[in-house]
Short mmCIF file of C-alpha atoms in Angstrom, two decimals:
data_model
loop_
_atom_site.label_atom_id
_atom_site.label_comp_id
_atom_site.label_asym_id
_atom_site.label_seq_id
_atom_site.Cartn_x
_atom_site.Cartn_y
_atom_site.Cartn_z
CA UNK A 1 -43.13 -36.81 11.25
CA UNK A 2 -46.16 -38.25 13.30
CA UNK A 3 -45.90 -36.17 16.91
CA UNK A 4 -43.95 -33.40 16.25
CA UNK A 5 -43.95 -29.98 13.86
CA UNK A 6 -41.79 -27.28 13.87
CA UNK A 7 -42.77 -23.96 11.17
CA UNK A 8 -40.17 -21.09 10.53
CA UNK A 9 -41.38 -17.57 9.80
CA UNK A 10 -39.32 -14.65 8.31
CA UNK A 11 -41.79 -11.86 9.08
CA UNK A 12 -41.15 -8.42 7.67
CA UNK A 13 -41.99 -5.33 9.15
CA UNK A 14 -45.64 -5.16 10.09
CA UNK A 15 -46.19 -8.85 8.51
CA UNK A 16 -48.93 -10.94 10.26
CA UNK A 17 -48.95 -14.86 10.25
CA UNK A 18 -52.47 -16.42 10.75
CA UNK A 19 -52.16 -19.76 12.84
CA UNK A 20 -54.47 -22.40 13.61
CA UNK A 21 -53.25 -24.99 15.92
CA UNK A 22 -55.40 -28.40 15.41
CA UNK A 23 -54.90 -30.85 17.24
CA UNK A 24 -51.42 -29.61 18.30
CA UNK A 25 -49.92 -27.21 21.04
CA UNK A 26 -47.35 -24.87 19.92
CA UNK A 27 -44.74 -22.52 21.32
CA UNK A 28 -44.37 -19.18 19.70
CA UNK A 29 -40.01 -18.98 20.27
CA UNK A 30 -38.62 -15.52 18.43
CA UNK A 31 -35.27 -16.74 17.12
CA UNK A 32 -34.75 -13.12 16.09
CA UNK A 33 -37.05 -10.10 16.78
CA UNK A 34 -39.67 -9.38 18.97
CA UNK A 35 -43.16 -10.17 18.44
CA UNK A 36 -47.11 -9.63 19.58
CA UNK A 37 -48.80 -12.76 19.75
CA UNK A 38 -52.99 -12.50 19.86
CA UNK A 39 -54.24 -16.21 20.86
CA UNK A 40 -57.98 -17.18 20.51
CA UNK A 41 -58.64 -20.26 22.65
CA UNK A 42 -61.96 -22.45 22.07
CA UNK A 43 -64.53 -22.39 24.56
CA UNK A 44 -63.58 -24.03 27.77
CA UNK A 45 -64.94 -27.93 27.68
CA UNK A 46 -62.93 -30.81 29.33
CA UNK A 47 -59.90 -31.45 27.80
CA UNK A 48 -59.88 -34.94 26.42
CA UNK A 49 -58.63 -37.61 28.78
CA UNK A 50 -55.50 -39.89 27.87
CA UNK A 51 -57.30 -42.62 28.00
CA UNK A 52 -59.30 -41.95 24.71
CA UNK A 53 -58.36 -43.65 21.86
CA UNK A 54 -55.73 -42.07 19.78
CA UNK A 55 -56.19 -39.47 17.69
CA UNK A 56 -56.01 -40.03 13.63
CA UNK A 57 -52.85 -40.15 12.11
CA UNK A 58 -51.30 -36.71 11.46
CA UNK A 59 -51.49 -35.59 7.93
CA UNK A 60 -48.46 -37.29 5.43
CA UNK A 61 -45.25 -35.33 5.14
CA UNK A 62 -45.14 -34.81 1.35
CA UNK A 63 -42.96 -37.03 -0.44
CA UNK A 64 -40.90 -33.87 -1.73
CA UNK A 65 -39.93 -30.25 -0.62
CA UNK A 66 -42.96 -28.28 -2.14
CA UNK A 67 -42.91 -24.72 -4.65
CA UNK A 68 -42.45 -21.67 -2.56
CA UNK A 69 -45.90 -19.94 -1.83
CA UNK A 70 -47.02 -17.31 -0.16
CA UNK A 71 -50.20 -16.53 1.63
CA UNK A 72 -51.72 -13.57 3.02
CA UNK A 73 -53.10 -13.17 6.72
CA UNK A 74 -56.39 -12.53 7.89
CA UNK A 75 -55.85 -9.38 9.04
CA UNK A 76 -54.73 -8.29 5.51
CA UNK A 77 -51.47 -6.30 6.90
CA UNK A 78 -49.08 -8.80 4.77
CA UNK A 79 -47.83 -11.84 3.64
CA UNK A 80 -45.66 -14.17 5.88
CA UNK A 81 -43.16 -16.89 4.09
CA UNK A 82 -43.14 -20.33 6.30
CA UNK A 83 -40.54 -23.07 6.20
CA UNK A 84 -42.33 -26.55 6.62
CA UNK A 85 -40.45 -29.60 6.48
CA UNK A 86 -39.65 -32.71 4.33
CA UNK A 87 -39.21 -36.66 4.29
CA UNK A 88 -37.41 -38.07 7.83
CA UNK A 89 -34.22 -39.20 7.70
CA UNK A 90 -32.96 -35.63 5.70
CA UNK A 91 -31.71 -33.01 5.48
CA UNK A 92 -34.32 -29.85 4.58
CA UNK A 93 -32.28 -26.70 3.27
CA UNK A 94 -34.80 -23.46 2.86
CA UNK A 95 -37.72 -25.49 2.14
CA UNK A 96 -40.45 -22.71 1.75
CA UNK A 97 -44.54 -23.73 1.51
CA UNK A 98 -47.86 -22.08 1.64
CA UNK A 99 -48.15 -20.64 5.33
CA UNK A 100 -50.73 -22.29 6.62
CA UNK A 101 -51.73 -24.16 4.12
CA UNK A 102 -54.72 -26.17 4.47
CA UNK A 103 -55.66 -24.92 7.68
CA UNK A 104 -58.75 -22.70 8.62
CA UNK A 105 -57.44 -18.78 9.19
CA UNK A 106 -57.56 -17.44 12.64
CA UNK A 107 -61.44 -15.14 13.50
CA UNK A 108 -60.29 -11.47 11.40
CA UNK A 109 -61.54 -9.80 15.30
CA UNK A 110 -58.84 -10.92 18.03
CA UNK A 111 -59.85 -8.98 21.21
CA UNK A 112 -56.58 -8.21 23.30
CA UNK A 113 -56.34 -8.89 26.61
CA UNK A 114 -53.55 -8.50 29.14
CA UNK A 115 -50.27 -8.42 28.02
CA UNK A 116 -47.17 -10.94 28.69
CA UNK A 117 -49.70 -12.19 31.51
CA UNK A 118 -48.89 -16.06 32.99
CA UNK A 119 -52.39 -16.27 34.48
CA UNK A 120 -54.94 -19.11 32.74
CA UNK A 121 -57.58 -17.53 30.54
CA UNK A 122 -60.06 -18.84 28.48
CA UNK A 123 -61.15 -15.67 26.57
CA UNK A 124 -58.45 -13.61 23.69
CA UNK A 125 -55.52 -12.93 25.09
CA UNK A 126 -52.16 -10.37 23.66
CA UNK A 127 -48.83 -11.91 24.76
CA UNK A 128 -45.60 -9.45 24.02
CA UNK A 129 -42.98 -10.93 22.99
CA UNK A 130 -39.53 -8.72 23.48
CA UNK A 131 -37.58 -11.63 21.77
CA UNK A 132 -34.15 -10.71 21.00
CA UNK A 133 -31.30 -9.83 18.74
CA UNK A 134 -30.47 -13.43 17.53
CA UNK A 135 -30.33 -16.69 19.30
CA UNK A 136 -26.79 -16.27 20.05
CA UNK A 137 -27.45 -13.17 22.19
CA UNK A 138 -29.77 -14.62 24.57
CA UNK A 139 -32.51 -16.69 26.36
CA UNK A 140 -36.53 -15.08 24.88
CA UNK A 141 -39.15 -15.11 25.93
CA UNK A 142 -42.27 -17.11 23.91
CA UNK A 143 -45.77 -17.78 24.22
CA UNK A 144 -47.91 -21.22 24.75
CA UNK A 145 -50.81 -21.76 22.31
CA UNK A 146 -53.28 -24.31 23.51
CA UNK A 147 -54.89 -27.48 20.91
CA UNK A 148 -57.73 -25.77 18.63
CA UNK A 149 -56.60 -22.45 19.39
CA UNK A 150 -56.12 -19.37 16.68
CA UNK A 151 -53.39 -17.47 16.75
CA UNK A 152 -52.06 -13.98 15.44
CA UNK A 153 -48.28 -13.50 14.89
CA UNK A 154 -46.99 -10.00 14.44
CA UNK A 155 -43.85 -8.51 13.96
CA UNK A 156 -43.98 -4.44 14.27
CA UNK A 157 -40.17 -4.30 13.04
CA UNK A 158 -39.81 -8.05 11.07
CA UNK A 159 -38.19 -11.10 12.48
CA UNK A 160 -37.57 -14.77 12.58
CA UNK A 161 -40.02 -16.99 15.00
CA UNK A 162 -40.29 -20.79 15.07
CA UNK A 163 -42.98 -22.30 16.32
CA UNK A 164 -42.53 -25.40 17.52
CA UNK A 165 -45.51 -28.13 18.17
CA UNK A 166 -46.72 -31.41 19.28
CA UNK A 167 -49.60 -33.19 18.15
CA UNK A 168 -51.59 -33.91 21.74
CA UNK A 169 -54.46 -34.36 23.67
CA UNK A 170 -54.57 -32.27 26.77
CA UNK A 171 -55.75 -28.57 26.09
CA UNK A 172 -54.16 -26.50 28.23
CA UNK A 173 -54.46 -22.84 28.64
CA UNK A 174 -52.52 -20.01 26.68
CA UNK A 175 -49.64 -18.86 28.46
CA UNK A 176 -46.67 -16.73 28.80
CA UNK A 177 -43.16 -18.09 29.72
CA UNK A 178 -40.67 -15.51 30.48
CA UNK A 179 -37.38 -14.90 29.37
CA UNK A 180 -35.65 -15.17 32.80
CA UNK A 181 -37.44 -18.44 33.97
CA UNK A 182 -35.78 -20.59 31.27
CA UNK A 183 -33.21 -22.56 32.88
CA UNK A 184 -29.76 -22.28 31.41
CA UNK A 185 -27.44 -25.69 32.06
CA UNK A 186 -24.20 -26.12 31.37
CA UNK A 187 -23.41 -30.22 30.16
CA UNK A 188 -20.37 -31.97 29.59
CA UNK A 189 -16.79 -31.05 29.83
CA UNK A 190 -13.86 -29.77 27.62
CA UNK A 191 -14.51 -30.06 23.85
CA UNK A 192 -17.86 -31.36 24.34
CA UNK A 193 -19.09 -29.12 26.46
CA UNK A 194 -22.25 -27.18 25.05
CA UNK A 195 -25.03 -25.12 26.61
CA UNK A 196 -28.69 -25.53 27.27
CA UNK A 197 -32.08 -23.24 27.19
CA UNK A 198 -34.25 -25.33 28.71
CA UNK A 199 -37.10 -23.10 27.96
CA UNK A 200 -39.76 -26.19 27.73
CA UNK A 201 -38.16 -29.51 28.79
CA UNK A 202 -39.45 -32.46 30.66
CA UNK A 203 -39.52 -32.48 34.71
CA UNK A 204 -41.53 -31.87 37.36
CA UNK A 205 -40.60 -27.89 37.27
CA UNK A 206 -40.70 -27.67 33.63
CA UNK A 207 -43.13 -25.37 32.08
CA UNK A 208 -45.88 -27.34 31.27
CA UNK A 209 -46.99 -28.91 28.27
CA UNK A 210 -49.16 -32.21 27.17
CA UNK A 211 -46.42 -33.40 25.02
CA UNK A 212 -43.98 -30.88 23.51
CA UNK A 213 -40.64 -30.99 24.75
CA UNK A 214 -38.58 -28.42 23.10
CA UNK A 215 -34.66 -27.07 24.12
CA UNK A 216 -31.87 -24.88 22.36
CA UNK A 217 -28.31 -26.28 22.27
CA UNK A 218 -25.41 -23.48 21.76
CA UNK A 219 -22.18 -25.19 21.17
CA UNK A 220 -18.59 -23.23 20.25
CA UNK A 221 -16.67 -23.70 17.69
CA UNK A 222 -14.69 -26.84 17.52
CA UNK A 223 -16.80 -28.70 20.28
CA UNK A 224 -18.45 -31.66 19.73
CA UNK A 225 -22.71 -31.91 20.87
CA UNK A 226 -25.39 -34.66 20.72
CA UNK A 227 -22.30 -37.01 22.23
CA UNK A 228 -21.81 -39.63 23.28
CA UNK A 229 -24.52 -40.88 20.42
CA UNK A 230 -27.95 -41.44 21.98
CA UNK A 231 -31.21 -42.28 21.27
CA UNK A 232 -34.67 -42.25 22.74
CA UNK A 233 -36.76 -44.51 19.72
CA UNK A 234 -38.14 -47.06 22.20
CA UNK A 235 -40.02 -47.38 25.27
CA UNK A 236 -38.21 -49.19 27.92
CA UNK A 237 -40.09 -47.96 31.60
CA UNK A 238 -37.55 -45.41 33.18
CA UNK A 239 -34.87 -45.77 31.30
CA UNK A 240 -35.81 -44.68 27.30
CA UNK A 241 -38.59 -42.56 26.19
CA UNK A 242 -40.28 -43.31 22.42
CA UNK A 243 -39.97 -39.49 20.98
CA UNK A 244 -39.16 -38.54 17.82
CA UNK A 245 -37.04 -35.41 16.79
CA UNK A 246 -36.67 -32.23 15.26
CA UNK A 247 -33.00 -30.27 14.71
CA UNK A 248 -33.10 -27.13 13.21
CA UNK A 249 -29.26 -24.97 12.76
CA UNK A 250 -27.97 -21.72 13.08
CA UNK A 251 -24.12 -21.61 12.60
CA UNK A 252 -22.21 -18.76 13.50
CA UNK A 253 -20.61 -16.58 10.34
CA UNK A 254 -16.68 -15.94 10.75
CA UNK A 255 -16.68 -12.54 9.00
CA UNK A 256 -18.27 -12.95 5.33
CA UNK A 257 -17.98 -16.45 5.93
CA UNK A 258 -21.15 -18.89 6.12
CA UNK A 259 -20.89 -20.93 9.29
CA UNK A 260 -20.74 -25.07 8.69
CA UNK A 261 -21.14 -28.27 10.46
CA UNK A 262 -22.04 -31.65 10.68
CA UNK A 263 -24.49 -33.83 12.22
CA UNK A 264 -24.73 -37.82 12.20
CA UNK A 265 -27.13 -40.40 12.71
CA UNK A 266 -27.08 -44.50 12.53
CA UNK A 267 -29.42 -46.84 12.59
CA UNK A 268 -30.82 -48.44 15.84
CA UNK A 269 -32.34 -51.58 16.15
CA UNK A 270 -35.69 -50.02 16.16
CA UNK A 271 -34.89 -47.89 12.82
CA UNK A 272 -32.79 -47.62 9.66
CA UNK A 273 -32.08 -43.59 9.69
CA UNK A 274 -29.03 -43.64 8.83
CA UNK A 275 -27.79 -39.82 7.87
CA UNK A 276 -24.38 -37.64 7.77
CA UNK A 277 -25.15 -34.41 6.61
CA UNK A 278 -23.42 -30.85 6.38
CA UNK A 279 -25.81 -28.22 8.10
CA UNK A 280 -26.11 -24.51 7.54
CA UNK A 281 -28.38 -22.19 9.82
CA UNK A 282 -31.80 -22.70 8.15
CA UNK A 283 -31.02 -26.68 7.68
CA UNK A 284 -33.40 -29.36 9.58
CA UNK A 285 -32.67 -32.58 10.18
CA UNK A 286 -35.71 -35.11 11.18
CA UNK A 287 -34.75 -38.17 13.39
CA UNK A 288 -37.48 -40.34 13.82
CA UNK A 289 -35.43 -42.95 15.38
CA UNK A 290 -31.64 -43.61 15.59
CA UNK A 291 -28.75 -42.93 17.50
CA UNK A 292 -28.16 -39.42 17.17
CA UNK A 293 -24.58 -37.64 17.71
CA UNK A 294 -22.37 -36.15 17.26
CA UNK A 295 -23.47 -32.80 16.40
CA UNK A 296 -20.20 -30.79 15.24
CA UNK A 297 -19.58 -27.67 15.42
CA UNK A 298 -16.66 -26.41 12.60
CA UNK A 299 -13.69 -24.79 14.58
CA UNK A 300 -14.45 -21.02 13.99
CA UNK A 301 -18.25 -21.26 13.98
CA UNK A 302 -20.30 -21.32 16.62
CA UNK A 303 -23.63 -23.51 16.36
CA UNK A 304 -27.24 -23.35 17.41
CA UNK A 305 -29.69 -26.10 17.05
CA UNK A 306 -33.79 -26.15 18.32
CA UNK A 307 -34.56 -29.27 19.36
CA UNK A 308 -38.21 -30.76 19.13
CA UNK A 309 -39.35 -33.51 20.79
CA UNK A 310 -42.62 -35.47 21.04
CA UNK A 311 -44.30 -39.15 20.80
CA UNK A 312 -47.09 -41.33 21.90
CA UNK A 313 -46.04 -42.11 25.17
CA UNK A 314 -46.61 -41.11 28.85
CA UNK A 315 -45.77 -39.34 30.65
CA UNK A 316 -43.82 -36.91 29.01
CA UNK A 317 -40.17 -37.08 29.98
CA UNK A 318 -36.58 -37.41 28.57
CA UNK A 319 -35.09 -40.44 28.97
CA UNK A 320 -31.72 -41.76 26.45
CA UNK A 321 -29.87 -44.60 25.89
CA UNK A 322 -26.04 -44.09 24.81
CA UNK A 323 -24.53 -45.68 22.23
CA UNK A 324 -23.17 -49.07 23.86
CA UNK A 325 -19.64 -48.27 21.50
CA UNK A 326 -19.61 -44.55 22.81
CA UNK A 327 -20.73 -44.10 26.72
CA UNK A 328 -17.13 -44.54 27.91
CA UNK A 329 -16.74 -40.67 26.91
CA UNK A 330 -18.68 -39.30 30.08
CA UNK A 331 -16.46 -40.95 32.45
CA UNK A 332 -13.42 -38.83 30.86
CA UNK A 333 -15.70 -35.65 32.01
CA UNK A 334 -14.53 -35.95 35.25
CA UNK A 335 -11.88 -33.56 36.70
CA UNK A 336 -12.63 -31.80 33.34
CA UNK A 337 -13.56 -27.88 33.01
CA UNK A 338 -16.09 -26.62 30.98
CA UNK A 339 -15.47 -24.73 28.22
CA UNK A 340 -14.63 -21.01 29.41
CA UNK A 341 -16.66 -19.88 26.56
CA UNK A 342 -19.89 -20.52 28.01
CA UNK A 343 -21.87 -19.39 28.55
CA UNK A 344 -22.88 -17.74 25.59
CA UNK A 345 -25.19 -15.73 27.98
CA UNK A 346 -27.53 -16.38 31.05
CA UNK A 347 -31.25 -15.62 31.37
CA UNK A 348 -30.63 -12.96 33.62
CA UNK A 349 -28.31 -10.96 31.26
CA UNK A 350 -29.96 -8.16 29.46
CA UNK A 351 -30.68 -8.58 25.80
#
């Protein structure tokens, strides 16, 4: 994938993870577990304007899921496991690769300053994380990492984190979004009705970033997501936006059972993925173009999906295009209720 990256961390108690971001902003998003997040940004220079010349093309995706490695961090308190991810147009199951590999580690002195803060900073900063029992639970807070930053991730009692990126030009400042500004919206009606964290989408009141747009979808069992099939693989002036995507799954265990589903996507005329895949919580599917939908949730099984979004455009917003054969569905919406299941939660409920 050219714009966007997504990396998956099972930390263990009292593991650190050692991240440099490039030329890429991230979000540090606990998917389970809290977190302490130490962020180095660069000196303060102007950021680079947009209308540079690109940057060089990202570095290839390898042509295959790599062996399972395992690095240690700088600070020498233990070894953190990363998922990475493979080809487009698949699905990636548990794909583990060397943390970090090929990138510098973070300074071994982070000097902590503030804590869970929202105000600008150019010197070290400490962002606590409280996270959360499981993405299911409820909205989390996370932490902003600015382009050519360092970062420390650690996990006192062990967790799962994602962090989610966008290659970009803009440096902005390290920040901390809290867990009960992310807006929580409700879409669609009846059986496709599914919820929303729109902890860093596009609009004027988003939180800010250069080009990362990032969401969680929560759908119940039995509903159908991601419908009507859309797509955003072209750039048509306020009505599609050029971004490719990142889904990553959790699904919802019935008892000892492992939670299934299903996701689809078909070529568009300005690409040939063409997938239909079962998922499983850990599963990622990359859409660099396509129409993308449904995403089906098995009756029984709840699912959970992280979407990433980024591309070359500007300025950064969400804008689809639904399937010409499939649109129809939204005007059956009307007069419909939403699900009584959901939500799942809203940010102001306690974790």
């Amino acid at each position: 994938m050219e714009w966007t990256r997504l990396i998956v961390l099972d930390l263990g108690p009292g593991e650190v993870y050692a991240h440099t971001c490039g030329e890429s902003e991230w979000i540090v998003l606990p998917l389970s577990g809290g977190c302490e997040v130490r962020c180095t940004e660069p000196f303060p220079h102007p950021a680079p304007s947009r209308n540079r010349a690109q940057p060089g093309p990202a570095p290839q995706t390898p042509a295959g899921l790599e062996d399972p490695g395992l690095r240690a961090s700088s600070a020498g308190a233990g070894v953190a496991a990363a998922r990475q991810l493979g080809p487009p147009g698949r699905t990636v199951r548990d794909a583990h690769v060397q943390a970090g590999a090929g990138q510098d580690q973070a300074p071994p002195a982070i000097e902590a300053r503030g804590s869970g803060g929202s105000a600008p900073s150019s010197g070290p900063q400490r962002f606590e994380l409280r996270g959360r029992r499981g993405v299911f639970d409820g909205v989390t807070d996370f932490a902003y990492l600015p382009r050519d930053g360092h970062a420390e991730i650690r996990a006192a009692v062990g967790g799962r984190f994602a962090l989610v990126g966008a290659r970009c030009e803009r440096r902005l400042p390290a920040r901390y979004g809290p867990a009960r500004e992310v807006p929580v919206e409700l879409r669609g009606a009846g059986q496709c009705s599914r919820q929303v964290n729109n902890f860093a989408a596009a609009g004027p009141d988003a939180f800010a970033c250069d080009r990362l747009i990032a969401v969680e979808v929560l759908t119940p069992g039995g509903n159908w997501s991601s419908y009507p099939p859309h797509k955003h693989d072209e750039h048509h002036p306020g009505e599609e936006s050029r971004l490719e995507e990142i889904y990553w799954f959790e699904i919802a265990p019935h008892g000892d059972t492992p939670g299934v589903g299903y996701q689809r996507v078909s070529p568009s005329p300005a690409g040939k993925t063409d997938i239909l895949t079962e998922v499983r919580t850990g599963d990622t599917v990359l859409i660099p173009d396509g129409w993308h939908g449904p995403s089906i949730a098995a009756p029984g099984h709840d699912m959970y999906y992280l979407n990433v979004m980024a591309g070359p455009g500007g300025p950064r917003e969400w804008l689809i295009r639904d399937h010409p054969d499939h649109g129809w569905i939204r005007s059956t919406w009307t007069g419909q209720d939403t699900d009584p299941r959901l939500p799942f939660y809203r940010a102001e409920d306690p974790v």
